[in-house]
Short mmCIF file of C-alpha atoms and ligand atoms in Angstrom, two decimals:
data_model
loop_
_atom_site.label_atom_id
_atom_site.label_comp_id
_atom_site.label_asym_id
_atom_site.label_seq_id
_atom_site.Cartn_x
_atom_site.Cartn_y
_atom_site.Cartn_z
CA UNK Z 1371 -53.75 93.86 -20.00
CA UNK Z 1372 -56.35 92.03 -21.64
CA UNK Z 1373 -56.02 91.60 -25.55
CA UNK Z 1374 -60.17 91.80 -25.76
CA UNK Z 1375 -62.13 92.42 -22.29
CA UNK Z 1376 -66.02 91.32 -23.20
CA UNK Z 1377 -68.89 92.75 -21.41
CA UNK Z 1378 -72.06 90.29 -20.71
CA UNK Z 1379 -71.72 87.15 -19.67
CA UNK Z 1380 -75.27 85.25 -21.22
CA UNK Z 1381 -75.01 83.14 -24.31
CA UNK Z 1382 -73.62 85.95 -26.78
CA UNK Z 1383 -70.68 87.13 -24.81
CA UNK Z 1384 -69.97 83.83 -23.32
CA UNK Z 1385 -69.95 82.21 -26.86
CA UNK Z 1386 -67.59 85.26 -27.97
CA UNK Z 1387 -65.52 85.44 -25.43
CA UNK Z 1388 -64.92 81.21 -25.64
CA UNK Z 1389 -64.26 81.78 -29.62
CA UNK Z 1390 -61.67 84.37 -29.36
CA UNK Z 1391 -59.78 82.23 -26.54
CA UNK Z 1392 -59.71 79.64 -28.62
CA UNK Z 1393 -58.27 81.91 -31.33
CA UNK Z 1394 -55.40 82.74 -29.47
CA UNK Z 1395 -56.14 86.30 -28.10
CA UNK Z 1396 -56.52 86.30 -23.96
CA UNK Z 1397 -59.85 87.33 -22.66
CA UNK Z 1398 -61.59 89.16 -19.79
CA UNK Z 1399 -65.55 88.14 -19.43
CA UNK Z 1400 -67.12 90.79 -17.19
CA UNK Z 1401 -70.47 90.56 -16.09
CA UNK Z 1402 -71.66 91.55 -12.46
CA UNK Z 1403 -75.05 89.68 -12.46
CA UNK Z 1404 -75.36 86.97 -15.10
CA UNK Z 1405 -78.60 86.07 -13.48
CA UNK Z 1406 -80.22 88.89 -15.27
CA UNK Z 1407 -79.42 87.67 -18.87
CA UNK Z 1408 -82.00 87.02 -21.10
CA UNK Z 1409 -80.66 83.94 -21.95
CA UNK Z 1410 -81.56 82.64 -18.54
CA UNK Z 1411 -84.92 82.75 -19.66
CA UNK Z 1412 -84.95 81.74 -22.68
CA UNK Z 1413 -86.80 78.93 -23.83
CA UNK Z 1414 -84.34 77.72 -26.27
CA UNK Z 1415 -86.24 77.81 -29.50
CA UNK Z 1416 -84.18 77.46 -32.83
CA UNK Z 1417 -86.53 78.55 -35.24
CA UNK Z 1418 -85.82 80.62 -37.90
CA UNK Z 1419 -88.76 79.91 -40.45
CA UNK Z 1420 -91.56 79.11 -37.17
CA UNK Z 1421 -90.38 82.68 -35.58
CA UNK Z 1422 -90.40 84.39 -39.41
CA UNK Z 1423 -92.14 88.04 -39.76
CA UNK Z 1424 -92.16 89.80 -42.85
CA UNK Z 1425 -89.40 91.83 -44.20
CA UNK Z 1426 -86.71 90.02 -42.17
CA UNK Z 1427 -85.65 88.03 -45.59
CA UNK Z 1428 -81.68 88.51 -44.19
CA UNK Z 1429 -82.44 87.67 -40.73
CA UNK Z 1430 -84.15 84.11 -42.18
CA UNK Z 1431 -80.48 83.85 -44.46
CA UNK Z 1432 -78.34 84.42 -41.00
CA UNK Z 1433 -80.65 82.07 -39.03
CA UNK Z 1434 -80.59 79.20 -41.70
CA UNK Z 1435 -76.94 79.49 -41.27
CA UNK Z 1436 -76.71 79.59 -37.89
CA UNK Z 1437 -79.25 76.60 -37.58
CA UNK Z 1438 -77.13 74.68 -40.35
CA UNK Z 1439 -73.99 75.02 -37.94
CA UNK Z 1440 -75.71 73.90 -34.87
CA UNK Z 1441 -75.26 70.49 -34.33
CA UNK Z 1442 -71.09 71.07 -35.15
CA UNK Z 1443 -71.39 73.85 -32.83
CA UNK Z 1444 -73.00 71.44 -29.83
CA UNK Z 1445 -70.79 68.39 -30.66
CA UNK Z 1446 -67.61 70.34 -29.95
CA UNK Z 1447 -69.12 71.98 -27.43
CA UNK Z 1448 -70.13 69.55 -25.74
CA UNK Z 1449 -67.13 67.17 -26.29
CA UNK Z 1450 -64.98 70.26 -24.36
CA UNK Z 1451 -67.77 70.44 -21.37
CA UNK Z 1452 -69.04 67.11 -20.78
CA UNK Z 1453 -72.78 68.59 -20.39
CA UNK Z 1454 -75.32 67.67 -22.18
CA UNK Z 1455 -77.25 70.96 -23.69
CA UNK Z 1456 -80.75 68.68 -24.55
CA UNK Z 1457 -79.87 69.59 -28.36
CA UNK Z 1458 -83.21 68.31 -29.73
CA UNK Z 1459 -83.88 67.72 -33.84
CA UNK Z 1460 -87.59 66.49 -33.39
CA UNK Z 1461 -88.69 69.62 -34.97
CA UNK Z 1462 -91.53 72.07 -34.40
CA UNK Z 1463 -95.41 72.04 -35.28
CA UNK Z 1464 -96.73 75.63 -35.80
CA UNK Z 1465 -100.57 75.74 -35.19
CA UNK Z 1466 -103.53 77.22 -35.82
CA UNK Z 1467 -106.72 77.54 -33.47
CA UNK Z 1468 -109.27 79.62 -35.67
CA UNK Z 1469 -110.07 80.42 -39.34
CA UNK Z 1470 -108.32 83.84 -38.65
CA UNK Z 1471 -105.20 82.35 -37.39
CA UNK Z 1472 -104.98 79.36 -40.10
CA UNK Z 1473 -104.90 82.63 -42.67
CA UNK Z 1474 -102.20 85.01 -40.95
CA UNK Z 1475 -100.12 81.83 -40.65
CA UNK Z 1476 -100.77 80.49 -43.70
CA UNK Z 1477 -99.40 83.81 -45.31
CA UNK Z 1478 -96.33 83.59 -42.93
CA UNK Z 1479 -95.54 80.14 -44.22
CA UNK Z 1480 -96.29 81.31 -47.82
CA UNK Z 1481 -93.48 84.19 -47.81
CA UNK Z 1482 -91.50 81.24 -45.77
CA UNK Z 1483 -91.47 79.14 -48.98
CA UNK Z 1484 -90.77 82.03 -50.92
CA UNK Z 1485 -87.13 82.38 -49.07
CA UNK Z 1486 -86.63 79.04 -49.56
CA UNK Z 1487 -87.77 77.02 -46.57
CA UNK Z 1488 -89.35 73.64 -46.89
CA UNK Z 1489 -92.03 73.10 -44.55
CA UNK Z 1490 -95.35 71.10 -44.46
CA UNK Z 1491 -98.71 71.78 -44.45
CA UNK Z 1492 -101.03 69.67 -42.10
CA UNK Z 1493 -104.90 69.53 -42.01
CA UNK Z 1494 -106.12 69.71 -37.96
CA UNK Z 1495 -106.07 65.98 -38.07
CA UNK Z 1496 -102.76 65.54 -39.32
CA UNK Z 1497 -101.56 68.14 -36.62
CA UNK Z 1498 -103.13 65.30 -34.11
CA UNK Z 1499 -101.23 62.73 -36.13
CA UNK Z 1500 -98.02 64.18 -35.11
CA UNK Z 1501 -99.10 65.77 -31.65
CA UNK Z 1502 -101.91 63.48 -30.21
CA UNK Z 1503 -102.50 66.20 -27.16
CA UNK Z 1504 -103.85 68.85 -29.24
CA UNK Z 1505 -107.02 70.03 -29.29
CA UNK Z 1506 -109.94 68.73 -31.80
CA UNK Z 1507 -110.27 72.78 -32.27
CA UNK Z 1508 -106.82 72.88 -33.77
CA UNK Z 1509 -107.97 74.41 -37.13
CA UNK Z 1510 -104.13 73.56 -39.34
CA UNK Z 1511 -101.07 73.97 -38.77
CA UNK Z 1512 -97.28 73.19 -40.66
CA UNK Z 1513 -94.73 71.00 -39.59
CA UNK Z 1514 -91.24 72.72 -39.79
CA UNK Z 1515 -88.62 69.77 -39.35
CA UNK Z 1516 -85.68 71.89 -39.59
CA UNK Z 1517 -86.60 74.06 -36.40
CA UNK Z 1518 -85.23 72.61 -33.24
CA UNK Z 1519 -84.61 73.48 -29.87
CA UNK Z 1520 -81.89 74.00 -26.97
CA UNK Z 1521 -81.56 74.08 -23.23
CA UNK Z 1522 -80.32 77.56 -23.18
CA UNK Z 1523 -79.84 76.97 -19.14
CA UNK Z 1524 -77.27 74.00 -19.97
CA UNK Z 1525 -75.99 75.94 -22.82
CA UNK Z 1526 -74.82 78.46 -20.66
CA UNK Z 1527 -73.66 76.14 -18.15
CA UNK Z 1528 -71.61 74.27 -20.86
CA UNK Z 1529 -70.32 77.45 -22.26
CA UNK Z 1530 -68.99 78.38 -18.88
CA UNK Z 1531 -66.85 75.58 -18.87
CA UNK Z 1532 -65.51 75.77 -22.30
CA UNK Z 1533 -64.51 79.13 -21.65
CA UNK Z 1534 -63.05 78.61 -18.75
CA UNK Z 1535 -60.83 75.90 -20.38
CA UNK Z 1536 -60.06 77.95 -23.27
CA UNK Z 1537 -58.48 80.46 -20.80
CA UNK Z 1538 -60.85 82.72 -20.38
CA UNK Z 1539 -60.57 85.36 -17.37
CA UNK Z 1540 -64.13 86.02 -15.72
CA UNK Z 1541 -64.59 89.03 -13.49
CA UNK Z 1542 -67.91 89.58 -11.65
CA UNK Z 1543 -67.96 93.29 -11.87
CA UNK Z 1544 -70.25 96.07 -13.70
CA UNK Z 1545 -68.67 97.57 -16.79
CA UNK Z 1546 -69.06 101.68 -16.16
CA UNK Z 1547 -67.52 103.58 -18.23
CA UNK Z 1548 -65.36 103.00 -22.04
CA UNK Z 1549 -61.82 104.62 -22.37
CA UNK Z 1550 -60.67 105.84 -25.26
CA UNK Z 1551 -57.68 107.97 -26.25
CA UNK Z 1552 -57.62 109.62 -29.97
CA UNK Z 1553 -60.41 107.87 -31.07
CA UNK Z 1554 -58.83 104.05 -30.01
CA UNK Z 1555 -60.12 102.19 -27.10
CA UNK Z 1556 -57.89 101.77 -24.06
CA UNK Z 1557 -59.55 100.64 -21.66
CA UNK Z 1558 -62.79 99.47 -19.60
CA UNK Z 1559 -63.37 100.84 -15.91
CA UNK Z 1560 -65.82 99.04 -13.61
CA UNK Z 1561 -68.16 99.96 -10.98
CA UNK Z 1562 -65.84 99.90 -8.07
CA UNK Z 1563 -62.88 102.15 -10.16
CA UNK Z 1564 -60.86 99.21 -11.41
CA UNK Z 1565 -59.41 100.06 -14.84
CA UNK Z 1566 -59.07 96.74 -17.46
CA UNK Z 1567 -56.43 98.20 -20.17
CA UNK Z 1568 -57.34 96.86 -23.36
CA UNK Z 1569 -57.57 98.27 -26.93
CA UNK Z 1570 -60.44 95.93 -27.88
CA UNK Z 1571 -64.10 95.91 -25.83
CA UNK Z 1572 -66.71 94.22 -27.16
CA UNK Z 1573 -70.40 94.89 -25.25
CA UNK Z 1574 -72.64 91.84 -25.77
CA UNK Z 1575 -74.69 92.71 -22.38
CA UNK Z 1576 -78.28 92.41 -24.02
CA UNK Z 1577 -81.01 95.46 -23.64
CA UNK Z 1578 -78.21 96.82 -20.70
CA UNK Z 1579 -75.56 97.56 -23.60
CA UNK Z 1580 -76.74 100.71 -24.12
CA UNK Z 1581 -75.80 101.68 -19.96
CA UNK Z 1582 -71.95 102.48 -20.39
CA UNK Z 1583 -70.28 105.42 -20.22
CA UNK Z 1584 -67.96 107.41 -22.60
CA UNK Z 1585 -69.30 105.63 -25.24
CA UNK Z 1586 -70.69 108.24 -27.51
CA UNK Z 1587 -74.32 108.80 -28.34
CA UNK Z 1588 -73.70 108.33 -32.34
CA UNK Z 1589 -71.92 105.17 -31.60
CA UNK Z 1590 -74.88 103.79 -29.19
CA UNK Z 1591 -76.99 101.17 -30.80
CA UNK Z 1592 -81.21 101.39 -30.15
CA UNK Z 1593 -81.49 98.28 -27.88
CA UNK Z 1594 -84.43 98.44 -25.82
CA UNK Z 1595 -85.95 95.95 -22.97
CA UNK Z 1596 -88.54 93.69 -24.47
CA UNK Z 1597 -90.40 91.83 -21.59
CA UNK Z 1598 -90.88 88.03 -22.16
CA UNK Z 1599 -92.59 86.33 -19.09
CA UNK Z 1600 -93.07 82.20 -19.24
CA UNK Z 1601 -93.53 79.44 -16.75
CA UNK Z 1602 -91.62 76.37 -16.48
CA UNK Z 1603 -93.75 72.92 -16.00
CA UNK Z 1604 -92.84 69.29 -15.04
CA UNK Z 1605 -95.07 66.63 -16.25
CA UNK Z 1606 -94.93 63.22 -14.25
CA UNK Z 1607 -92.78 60.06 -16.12
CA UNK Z 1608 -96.26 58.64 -17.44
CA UNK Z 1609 -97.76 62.05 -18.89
CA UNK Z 1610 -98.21 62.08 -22.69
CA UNK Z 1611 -95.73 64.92 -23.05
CA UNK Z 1612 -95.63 66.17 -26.65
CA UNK Z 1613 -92.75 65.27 -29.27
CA UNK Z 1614 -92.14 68.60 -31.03
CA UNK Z 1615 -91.84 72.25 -30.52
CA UNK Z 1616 -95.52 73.26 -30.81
CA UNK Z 1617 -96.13 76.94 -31.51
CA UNK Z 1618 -99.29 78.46 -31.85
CA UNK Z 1619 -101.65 80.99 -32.70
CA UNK Z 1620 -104.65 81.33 -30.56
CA UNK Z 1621 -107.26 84.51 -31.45
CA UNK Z 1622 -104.26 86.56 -32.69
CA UNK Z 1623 -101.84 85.66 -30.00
CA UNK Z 1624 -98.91 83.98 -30.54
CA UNK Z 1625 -97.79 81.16 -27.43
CA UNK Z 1626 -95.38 77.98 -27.76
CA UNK Z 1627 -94.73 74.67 -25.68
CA UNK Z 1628 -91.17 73.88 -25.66
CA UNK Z 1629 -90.84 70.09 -24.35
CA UNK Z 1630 -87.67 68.78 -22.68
CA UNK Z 1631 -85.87 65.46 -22.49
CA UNK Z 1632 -86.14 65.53 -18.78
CA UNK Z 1633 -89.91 66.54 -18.53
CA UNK Z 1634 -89.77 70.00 -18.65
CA UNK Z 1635 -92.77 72.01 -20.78
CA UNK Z 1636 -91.62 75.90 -21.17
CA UNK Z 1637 -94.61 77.56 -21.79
CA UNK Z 1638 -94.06 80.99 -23.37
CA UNK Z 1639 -93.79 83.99 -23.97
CA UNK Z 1640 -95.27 87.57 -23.78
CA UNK Z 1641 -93.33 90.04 -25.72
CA UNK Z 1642 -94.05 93.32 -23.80
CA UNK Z 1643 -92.65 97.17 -24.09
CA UNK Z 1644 -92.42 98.09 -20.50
CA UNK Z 1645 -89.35 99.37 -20.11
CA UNK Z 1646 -86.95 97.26 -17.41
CA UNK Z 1647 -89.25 95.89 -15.30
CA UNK Z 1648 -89.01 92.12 -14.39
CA UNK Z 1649 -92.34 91.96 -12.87
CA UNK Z 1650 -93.91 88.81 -12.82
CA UNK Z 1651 -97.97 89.96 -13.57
CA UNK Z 1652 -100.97 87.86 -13.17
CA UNK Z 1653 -102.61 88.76 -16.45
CA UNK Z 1654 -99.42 87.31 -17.83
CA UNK Z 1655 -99.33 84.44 -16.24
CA UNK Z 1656 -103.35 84.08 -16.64
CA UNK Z 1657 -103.39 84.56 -20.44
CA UNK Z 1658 -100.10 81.99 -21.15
CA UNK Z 1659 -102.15 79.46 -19.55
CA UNK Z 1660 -105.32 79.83 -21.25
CA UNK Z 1661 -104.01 80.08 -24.27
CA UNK Z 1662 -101.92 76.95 -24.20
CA UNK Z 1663 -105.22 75.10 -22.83
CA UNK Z 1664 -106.82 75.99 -26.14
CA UNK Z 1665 -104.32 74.18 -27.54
CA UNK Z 1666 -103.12 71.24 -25.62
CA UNK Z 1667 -105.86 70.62 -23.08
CA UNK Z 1668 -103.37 68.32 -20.74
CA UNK Z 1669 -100.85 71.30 -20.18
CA UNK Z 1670 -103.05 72.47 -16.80
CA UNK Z 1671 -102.22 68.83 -15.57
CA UNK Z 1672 -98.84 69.55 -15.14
CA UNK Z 1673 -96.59 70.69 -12.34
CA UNK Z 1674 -95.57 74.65 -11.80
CA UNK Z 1675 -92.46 74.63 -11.40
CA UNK Z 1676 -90.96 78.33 -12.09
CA UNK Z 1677 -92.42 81.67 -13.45
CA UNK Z 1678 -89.93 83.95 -14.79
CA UNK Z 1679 -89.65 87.43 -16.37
CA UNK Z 1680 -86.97 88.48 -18.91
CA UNK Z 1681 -86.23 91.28 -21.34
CA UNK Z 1682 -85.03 90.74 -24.41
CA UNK Z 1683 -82.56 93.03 -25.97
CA UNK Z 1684 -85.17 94.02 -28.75
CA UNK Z 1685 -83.40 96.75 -32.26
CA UNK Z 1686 -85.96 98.82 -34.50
CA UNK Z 1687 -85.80 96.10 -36.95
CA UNK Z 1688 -85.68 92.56 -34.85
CA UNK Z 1689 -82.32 91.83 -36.09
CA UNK Z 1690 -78.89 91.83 -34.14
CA UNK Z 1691 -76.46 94.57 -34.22
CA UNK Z 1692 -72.73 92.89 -34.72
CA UNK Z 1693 -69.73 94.77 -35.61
CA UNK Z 1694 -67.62 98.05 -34.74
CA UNK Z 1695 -68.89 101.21 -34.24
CA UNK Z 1696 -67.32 104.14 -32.44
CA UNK Z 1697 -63.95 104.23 -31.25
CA UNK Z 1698 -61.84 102.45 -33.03
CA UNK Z 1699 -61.72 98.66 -31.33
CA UNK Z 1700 -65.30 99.12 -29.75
CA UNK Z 1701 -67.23 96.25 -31.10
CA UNK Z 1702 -71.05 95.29 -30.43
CA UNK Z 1703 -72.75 92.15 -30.40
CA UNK Z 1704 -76.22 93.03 -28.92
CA UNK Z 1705 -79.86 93.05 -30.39
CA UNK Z 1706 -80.56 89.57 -30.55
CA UNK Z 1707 -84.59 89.84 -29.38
CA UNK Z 1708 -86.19 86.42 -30.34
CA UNK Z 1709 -82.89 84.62 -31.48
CA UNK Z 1710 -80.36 84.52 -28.56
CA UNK Z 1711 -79.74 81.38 -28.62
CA UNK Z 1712 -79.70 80.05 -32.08
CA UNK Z 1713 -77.42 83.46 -33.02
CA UNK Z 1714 -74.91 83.11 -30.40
CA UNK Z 1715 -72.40 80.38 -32.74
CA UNK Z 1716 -72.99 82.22 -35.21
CA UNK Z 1717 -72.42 85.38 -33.72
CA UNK Z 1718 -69.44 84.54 -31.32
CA UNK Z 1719 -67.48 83.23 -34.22
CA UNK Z 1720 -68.12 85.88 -36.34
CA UNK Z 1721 -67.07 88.13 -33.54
CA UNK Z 1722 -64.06 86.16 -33.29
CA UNK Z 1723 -62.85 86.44 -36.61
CA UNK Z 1724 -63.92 90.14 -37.08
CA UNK Z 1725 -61.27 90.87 -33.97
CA UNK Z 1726 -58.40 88.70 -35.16
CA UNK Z 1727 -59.21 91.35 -38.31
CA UNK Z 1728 -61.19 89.06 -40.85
CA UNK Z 1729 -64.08 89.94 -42.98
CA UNK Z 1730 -67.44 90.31 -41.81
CA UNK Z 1731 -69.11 87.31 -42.66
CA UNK Z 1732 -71.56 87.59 -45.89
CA UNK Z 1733 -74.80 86.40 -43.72
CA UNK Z 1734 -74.23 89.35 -41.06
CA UNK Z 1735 -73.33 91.95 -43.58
CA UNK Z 1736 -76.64 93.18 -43.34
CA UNK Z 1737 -76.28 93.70 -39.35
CA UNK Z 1738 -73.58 95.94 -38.89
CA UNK Z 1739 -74.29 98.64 -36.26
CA UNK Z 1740 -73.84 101.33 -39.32
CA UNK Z 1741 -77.32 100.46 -40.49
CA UNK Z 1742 -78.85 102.72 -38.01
CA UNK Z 1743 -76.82 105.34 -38.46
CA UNK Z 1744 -78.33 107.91 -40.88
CA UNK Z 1745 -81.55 107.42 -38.94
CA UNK Z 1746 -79.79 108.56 -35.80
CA UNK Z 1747 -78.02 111.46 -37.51
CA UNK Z 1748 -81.26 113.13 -38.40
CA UNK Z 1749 -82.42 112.54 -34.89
CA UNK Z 1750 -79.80 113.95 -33.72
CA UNK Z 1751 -78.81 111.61 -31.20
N1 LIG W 289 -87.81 82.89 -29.16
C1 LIG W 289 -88.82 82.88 -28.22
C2 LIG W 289 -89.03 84.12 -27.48
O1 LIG W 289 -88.32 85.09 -27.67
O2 LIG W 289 -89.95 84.19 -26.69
#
């Protein structure tokens, strides 16, 4: 018996289930092919204002706060593992190429400041100032100092560890199907028939979350597969590598450069609704590349090193879906799309807390898994 069993083993679940050990409670991780996370991916951006849409005024609040708690969260984290996560505060450059794309970003940053983040405007050659790689044709752009970046690869390796210190139990196995008995959860059975008695299950397994059975429909959140496909590039010790996080828009198309300490350049990411396919597609691949040549000319110099396809776990309104819905002790921590990585402290503790039976915490009262509940009714689903 298992006090909480959690499903998904990428950066949400792992940073759960490592929270709740710590708490006191004793903890089954199941995951049967963490290779598949999303989080695997991941470039590692933390970047709630540079990653801003409109209308997601509460998801900016939740990522402030989660990007406020970072460097705590790494320090301890990394004082537990001994790995080094490449926690980097040099900040991120957002750019435009074209007239077009200095005006849609412009208005971006404008409802930015209106939430209350402090960023700063930069004329092309200022942009150059700070990034010396970019393109003359760099129209403008807006340095966002508070936006950083993470190796979510390392994360998850350190995460594994401090888990696995904290007690944590980790079975490779599929969860298949919830039990639950008068409306309380008793239990999680895998793939291969093996029933996990619990009366607490919380599903943080991405876009799959939505795959178990005797869950019911009502209580399912809408987490869908959206496809992000990015290459990973070495650049040679004496390369001019570039200093920040530089995001860009180029004709209408968003693409970012995320460097690392050790000479890594992630170059990313398509954001594509094809259902769960993991394809790797030339077009892809084709238009990454050109687009990051528009705006860092050196970035064809370097070496190809991976190309990788993975699907974020995408909700109707880009926000994630944390909380308990269903029978009683099912919990859900799922629906983090762009913002894996810089949600999962934020999320694990809260997680954490919510189980030992604590309040929701005020920044993710506006993601419970309730909100899409009236929309589903009328479905019917
Ligand atoms: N946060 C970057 C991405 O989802 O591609």
């Amino acid at each position: 018996m298992s006090d909480v069993v959690i499903v998904g083993a990428g950066l949400i679940g792992l940073t759960a289930a490592w929270r709740t050990a710590q708490a006191g409670a004793t903890v089954t991780l199941l995951d049967a092919d963490s290779e598949r996370a999303a989080s695997r991916v991941a470039a590692g951006m933390l970047a709630p204002i540079s990653e801003l849409n409109y209308g997601e005024a509460a998801l900016f609040r939740l990522g402030t706060v989660a990007s406020r708690g970072y460097p705590d969260f790494v320090a301890e984290l990394m004082n537990i593992s001994g790995i080094d996560v490449d926690y980097r505060q040099r900040g991120t450059v957002s750019v435009a190429l074209d007239n077009d794309d200095h005006r849609a970003l412009a208005e971006i940053f404008d409802y930015a400041a209106l939430q209350g983040a402090k960023v700063h405007k930069l004329r092309g050659r200022d942009c150059r100032r700070h990034e010396p790689g970019l393109s003359p044709k760099v129209r403008g752009g807006w340095l966002v100092e508070t936006d950083h970046q993470v190796d979510p690869r390392r994360l998850l390796r350190s995460l594994e560890v401090a888990a696995q210190r904290a007690g944590v139990r980790r079975r490779t196995a599929s969860a298949a199907r919830l039990h639950s008995r008068h409306h309380r959860v008793t239990g999680i059975e895998t793939e291969s028939g093996d029933l996990l008695n619990t009366d607490a299950v919380v599903i943080a397994a991405g876009c799959w979350s939505t795959r178990i059975e005797g869950v019911p429909p009502s209580a399912r959140p809408p987490v869908r597969p959206i496809k992000g496909q990015l290459l990973r590039l070495r650049a040679p010790t004496d390369f001019p590598m570039l200093n920040h996080t530089v995001r860009g828009l180029v004709h209408g198309v968003p693409v970012y450069l995320v460097p690392r300490s050790d000479g890594e350049l992630v170059l990313g990411a398509t954001s594509e609704e094809q259902g769960f396919d993991r394809r790797i597609t030339l077009e892809a691949i084709y238009s990454l590349v050109r687009d990051a040549r528009l705006l860092f000319p050196g970035v064809t110099e370097l070496e190809l090193v991976e190309i990788s396809a993975g699907l974020r776990p995408g909700s109707p309104d880009n926000a994630p879906i944390v909380g308990e819905r269903g029978p009683r002790g099912l919990w859900w921590a799922t629906g983090h799309y762009r913002n894996g990585a810089l949600l999962a402290p934020a999320t694990g503790a809260a997680i954490a807390r919510m189980l030992r039976g604590g309040t929701t915490p005020d920044e993710f009262a506006a993601f419970s898994p309730d909100r899409f509940s009236a929309a589903a009714e009328t479905l019917g689903v």
